[in-house]
PDB file of C-alpha atoms in Angstrom:
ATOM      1  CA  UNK N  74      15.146 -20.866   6.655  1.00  0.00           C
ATOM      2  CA  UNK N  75      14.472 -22.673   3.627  1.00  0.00           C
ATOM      3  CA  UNK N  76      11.173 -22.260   1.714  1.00  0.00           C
ATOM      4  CA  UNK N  77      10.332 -25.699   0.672  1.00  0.00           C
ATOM      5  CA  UNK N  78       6.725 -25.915  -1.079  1.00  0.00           C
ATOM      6  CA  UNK N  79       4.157 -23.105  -1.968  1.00  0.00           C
ATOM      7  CA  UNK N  80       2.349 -22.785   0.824  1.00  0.00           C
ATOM      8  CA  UNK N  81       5.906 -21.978   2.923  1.00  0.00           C
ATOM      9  CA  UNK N  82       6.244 -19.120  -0.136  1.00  0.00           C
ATOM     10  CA  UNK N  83       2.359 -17.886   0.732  1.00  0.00           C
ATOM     11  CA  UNK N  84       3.031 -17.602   4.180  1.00  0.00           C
ATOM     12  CA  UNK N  85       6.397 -15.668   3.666  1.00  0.00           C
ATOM     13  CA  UNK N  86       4.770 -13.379   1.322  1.00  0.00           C
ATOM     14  CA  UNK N  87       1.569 -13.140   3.824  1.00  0.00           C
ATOM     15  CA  UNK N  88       4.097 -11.613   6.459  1.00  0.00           C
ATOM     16  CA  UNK N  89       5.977  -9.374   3.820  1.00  0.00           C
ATOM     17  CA  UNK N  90       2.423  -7.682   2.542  1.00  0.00           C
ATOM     18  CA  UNK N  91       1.534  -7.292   6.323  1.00  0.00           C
ATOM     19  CA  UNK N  92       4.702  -6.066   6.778  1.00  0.00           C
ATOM     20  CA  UNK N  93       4.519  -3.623   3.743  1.00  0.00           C
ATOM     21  CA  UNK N  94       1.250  -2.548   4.750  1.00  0.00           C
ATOM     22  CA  UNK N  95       2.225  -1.849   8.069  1.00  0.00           C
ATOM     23  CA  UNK N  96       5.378   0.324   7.084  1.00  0.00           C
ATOM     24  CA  UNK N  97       2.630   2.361   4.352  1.00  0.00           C
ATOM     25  CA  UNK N  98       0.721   3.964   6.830  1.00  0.00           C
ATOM     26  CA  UNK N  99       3.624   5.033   8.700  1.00  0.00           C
ATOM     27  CA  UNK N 100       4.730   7.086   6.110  1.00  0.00           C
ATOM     28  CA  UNK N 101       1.049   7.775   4.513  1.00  0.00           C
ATOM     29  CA  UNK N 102       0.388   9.407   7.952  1.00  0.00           C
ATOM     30  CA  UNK N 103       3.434  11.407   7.135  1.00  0.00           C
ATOM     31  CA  UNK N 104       2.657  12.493   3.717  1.00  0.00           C
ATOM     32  CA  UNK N 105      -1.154  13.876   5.133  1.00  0.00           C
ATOM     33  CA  UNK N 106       0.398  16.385   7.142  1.00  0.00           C
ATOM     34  CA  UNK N 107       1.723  18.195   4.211  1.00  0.00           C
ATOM     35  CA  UNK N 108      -0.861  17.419   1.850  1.00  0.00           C
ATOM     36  CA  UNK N 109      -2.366  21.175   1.231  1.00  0.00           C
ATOM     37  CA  UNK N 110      -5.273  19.880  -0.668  1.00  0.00           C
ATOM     38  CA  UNK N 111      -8.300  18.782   1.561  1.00  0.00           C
ATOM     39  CA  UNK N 112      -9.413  15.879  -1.085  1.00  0.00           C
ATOM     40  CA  UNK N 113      -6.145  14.459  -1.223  1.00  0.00           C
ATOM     41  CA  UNK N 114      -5.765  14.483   2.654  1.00  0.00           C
ATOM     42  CA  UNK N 115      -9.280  12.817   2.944  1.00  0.00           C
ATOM     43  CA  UNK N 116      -8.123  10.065   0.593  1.00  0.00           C
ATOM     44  CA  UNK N 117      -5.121   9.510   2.087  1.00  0.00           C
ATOM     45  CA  UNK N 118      -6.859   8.795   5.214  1.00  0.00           C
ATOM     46  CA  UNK N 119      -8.969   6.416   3.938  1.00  0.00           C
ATOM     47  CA  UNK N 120      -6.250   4.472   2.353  1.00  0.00           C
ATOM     48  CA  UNK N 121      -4.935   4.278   5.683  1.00  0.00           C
ATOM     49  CA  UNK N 122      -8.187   2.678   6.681  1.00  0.00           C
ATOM     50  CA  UNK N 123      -8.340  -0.077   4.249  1.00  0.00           C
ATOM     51  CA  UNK N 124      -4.783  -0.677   4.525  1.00  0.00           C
ATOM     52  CA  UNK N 125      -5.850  -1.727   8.139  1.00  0.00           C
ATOM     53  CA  UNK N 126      -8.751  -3.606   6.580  1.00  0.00           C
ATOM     54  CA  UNK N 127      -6.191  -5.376   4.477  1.00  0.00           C
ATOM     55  CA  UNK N 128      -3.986  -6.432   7.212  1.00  0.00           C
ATOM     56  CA  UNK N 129      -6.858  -7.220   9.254  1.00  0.00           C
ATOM     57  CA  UNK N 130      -7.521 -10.582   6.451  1.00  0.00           C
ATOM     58  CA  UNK N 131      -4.032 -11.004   5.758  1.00  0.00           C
ATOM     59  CA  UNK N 132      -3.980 -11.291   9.908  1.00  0.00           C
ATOM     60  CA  UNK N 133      -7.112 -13.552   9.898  1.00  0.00           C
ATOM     61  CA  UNK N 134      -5.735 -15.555   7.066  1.00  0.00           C
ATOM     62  CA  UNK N 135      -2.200 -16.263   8.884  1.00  0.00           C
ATOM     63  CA  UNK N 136      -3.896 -16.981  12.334  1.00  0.00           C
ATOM     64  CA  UNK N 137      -5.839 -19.620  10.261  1.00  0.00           C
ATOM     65  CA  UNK N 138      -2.850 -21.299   9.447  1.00  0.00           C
ATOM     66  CA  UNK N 139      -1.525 -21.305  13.034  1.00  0.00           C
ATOM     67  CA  UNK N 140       0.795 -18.483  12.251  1.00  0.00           C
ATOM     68  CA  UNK N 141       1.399 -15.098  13.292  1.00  0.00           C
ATOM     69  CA  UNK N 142       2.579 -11.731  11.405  1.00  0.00           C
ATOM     70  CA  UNK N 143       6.009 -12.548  12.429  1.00  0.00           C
ATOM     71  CA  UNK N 144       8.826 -10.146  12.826  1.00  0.00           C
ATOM     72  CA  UNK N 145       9.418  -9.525   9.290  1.00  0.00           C
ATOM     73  CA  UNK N 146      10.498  -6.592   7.394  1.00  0.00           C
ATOM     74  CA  UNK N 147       9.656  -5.858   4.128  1.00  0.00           C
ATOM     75  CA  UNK N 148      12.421  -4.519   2.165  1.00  0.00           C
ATOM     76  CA  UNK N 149      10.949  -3.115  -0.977  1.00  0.00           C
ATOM     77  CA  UNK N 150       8.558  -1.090   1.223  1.00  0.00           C
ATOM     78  CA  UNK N 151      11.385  -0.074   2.897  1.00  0.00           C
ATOM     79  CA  UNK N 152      12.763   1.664  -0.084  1.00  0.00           C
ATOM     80  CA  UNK N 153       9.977   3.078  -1.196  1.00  0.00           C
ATOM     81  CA  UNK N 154       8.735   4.562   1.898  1.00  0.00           C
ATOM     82  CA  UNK N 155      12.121   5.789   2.274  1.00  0.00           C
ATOM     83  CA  UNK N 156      11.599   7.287  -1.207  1.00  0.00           C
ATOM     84  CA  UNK N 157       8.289   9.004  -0.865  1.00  0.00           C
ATOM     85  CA  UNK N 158       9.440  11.065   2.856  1.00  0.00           C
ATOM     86  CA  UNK N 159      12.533  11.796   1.089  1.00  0.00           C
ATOM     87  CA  UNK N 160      10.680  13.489  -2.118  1.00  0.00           C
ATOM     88  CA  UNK N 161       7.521  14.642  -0.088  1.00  0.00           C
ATOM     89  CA  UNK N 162       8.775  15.615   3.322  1.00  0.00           C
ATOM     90  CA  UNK N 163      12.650  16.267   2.562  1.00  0.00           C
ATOM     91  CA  UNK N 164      12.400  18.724  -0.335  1.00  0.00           C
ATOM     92  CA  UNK N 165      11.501  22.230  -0.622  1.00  0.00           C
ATOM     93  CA  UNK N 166       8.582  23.238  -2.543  1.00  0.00           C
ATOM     94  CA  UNK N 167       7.389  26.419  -3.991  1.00  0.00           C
ATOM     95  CA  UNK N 168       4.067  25.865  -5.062  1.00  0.00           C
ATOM     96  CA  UNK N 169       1.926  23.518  -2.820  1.00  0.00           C
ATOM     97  CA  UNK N 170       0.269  22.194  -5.705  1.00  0.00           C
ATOM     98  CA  UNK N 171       3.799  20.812  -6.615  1.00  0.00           C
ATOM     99  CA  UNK N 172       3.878  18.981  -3.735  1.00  0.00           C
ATOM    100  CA  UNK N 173       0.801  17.563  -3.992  1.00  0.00           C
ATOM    101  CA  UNK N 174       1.136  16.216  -7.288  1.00  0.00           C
ATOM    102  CA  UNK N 175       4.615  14.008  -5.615  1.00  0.00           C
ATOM    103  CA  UNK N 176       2.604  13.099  -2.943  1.00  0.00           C
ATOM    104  CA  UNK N 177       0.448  11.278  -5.303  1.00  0.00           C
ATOM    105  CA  UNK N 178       3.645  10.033  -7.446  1.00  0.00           C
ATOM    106  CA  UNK N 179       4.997   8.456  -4.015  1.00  0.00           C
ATOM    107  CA  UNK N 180       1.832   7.331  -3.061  1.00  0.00           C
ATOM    108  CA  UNK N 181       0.634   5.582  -6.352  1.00  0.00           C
ATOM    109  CA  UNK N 182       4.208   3.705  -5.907  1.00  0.00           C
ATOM    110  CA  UNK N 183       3.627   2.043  -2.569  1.00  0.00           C
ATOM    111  CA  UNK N 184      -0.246   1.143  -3.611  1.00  0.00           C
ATOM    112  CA  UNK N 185       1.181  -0.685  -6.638  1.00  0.00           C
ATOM    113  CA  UNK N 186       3.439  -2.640  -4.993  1.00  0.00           C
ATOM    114  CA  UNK N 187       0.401  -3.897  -2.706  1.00  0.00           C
ATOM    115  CA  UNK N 188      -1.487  -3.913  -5.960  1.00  0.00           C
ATOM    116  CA  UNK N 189       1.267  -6.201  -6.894  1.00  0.00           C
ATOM    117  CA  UNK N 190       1.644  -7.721  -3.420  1.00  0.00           C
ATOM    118  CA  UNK N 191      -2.037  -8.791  -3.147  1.00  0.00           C
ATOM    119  CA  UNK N 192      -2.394 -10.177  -6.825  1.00  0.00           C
ATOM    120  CA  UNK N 193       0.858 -12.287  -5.682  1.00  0.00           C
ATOM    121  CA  UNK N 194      -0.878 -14.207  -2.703  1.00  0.00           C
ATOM    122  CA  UNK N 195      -3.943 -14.253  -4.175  1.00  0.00           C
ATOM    123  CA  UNK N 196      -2.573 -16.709  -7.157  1.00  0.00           C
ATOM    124  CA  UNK N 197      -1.077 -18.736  -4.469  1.00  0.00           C
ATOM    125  CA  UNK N 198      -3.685 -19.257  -2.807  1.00  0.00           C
ATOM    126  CA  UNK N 199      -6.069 -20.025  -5.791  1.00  0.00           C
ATOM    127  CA  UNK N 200      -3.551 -22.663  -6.136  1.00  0.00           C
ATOM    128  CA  UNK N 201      -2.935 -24.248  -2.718  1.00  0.00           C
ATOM    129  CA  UNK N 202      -7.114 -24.320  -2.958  1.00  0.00           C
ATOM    130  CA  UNK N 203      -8.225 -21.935  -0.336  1.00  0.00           C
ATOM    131  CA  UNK N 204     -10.709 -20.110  -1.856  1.00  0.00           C
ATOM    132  CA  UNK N 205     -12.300 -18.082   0.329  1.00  0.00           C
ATOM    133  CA  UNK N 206      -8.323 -16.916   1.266  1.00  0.00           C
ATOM    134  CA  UNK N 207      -7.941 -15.923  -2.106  1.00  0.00           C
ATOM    135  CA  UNK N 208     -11.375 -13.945  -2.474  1.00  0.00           C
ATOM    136  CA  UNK N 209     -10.561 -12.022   0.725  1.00  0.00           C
ATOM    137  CA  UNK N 210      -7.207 -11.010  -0.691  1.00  0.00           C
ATOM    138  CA  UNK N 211      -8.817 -10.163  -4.455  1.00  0.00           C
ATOM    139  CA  UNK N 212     -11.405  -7.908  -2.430  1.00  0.00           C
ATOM    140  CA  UNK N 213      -8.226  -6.433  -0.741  1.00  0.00           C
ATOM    141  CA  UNK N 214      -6.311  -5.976  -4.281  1.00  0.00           C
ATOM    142  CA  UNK N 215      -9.067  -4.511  -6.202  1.00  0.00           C
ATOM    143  CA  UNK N 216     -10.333  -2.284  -3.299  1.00  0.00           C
ATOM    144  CA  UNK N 217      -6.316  -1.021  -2.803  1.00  0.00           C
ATOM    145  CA  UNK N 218      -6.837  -0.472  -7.217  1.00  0.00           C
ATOM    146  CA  UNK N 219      -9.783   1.737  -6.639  1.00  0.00           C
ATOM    147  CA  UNK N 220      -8.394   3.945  -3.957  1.00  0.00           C
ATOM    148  CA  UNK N 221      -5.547   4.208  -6.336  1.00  0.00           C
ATOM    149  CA  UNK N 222      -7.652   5.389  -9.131  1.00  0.00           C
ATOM    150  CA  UNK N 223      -9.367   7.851  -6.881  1.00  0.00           C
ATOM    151  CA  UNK N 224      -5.250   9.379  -6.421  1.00  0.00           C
ATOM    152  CA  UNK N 225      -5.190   9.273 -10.482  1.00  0.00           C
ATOM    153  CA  UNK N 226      -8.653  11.125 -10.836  1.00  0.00           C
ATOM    154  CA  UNK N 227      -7.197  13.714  -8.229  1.00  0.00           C
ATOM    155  CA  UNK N 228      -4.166  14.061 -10.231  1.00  0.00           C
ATOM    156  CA  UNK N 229      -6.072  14.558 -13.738  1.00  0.00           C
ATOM    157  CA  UNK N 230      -8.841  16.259 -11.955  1.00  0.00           C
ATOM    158  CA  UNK N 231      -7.634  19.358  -9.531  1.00  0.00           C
ATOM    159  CA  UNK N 232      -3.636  18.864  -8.685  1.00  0.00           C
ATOM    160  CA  UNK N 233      -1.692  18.778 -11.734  1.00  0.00           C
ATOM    161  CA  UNK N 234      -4.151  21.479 -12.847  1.00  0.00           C
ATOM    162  CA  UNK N 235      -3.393  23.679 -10.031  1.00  0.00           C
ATOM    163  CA  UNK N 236       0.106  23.017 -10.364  1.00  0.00           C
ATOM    164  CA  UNK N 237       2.498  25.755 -11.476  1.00  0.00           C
ATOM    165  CA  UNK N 238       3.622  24.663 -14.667  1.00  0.00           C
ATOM    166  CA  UNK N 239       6.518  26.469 -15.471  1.00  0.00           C
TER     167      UNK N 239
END
């Protein structure tokens, strides 16, 4: 099917970011069951949570254009969900720590693609004029920029620290 204006291309990517979102906490649930750190677990959790939030406008937001979430499949979450169980849940690890500090690596990768995903459909919508649309999905892009901040402050702060180094 042929996109033919902008809002066809904000709908599309609508779908894909529910889509991404969607495939996220899959593997997110994944990557708290061998989280060793309780902090990390906890905020893995709550990403999960306002990833639902998230999908919860982007859902609102499609209904109100008398469209659905569609059966679409994101393929660049694909990959790097893919990634992240392959590095995290694949791998052997002697030092817990270790794997807690790739569990962030993956994990700051799929929240910057929604990072990425949101600031994306938020321009479009600016554009196309729905305004309230795009202030639901800036709340969505800067809350998913916070939780990732709270993985960088976890890094600096207690993982990479405990961390064998060498």
């Amino acid at each position: 099917m042929a996109i033919n204006n902008l809002k066809e291309l904000y709908i599309a990517e609508l779908k894909d970011l529910y889509d991404a979102n969607q495939q996220a906490n899959v593997t997110v649930e994944k990557l708290i069951s061998v989280a060793s750190e309780t902090e990390l677990k906890d905020a893995l959790k709550r990403s999960i949570e306002g990833t639902k939030q998230g999908n919860s406008h982007i859902k609102a937001i499609l209904d109100g254009h008398g469209e659905g979430v569609g059966n679409v499949t994101c393929q660049g979450m694909k990959g790097l969900t893919r990634e992240a169980e392959k590095h995290t849940l694949e791998e052997e690890f002697g030092d817990d720590s270790v794997r807690d500090a790739m569990l962030i690596s993956q994990y700051q990768r799929i929240a910057h693609y929604a990072i990425t995903g949101y600031g994306t459909v938020e321009a479009f919508a600016k554009r196309l004029g729905v305004l309230e649309e795009a202030k639901k999905l800036e709340t969505c892009k800067e809350q998913t920029m916070e939780g990732d901040l709270t993985f960088t402050q976890l890094a600096q702060g207690s993982v990479n620290k405990a961390a064998k180094a060498a």
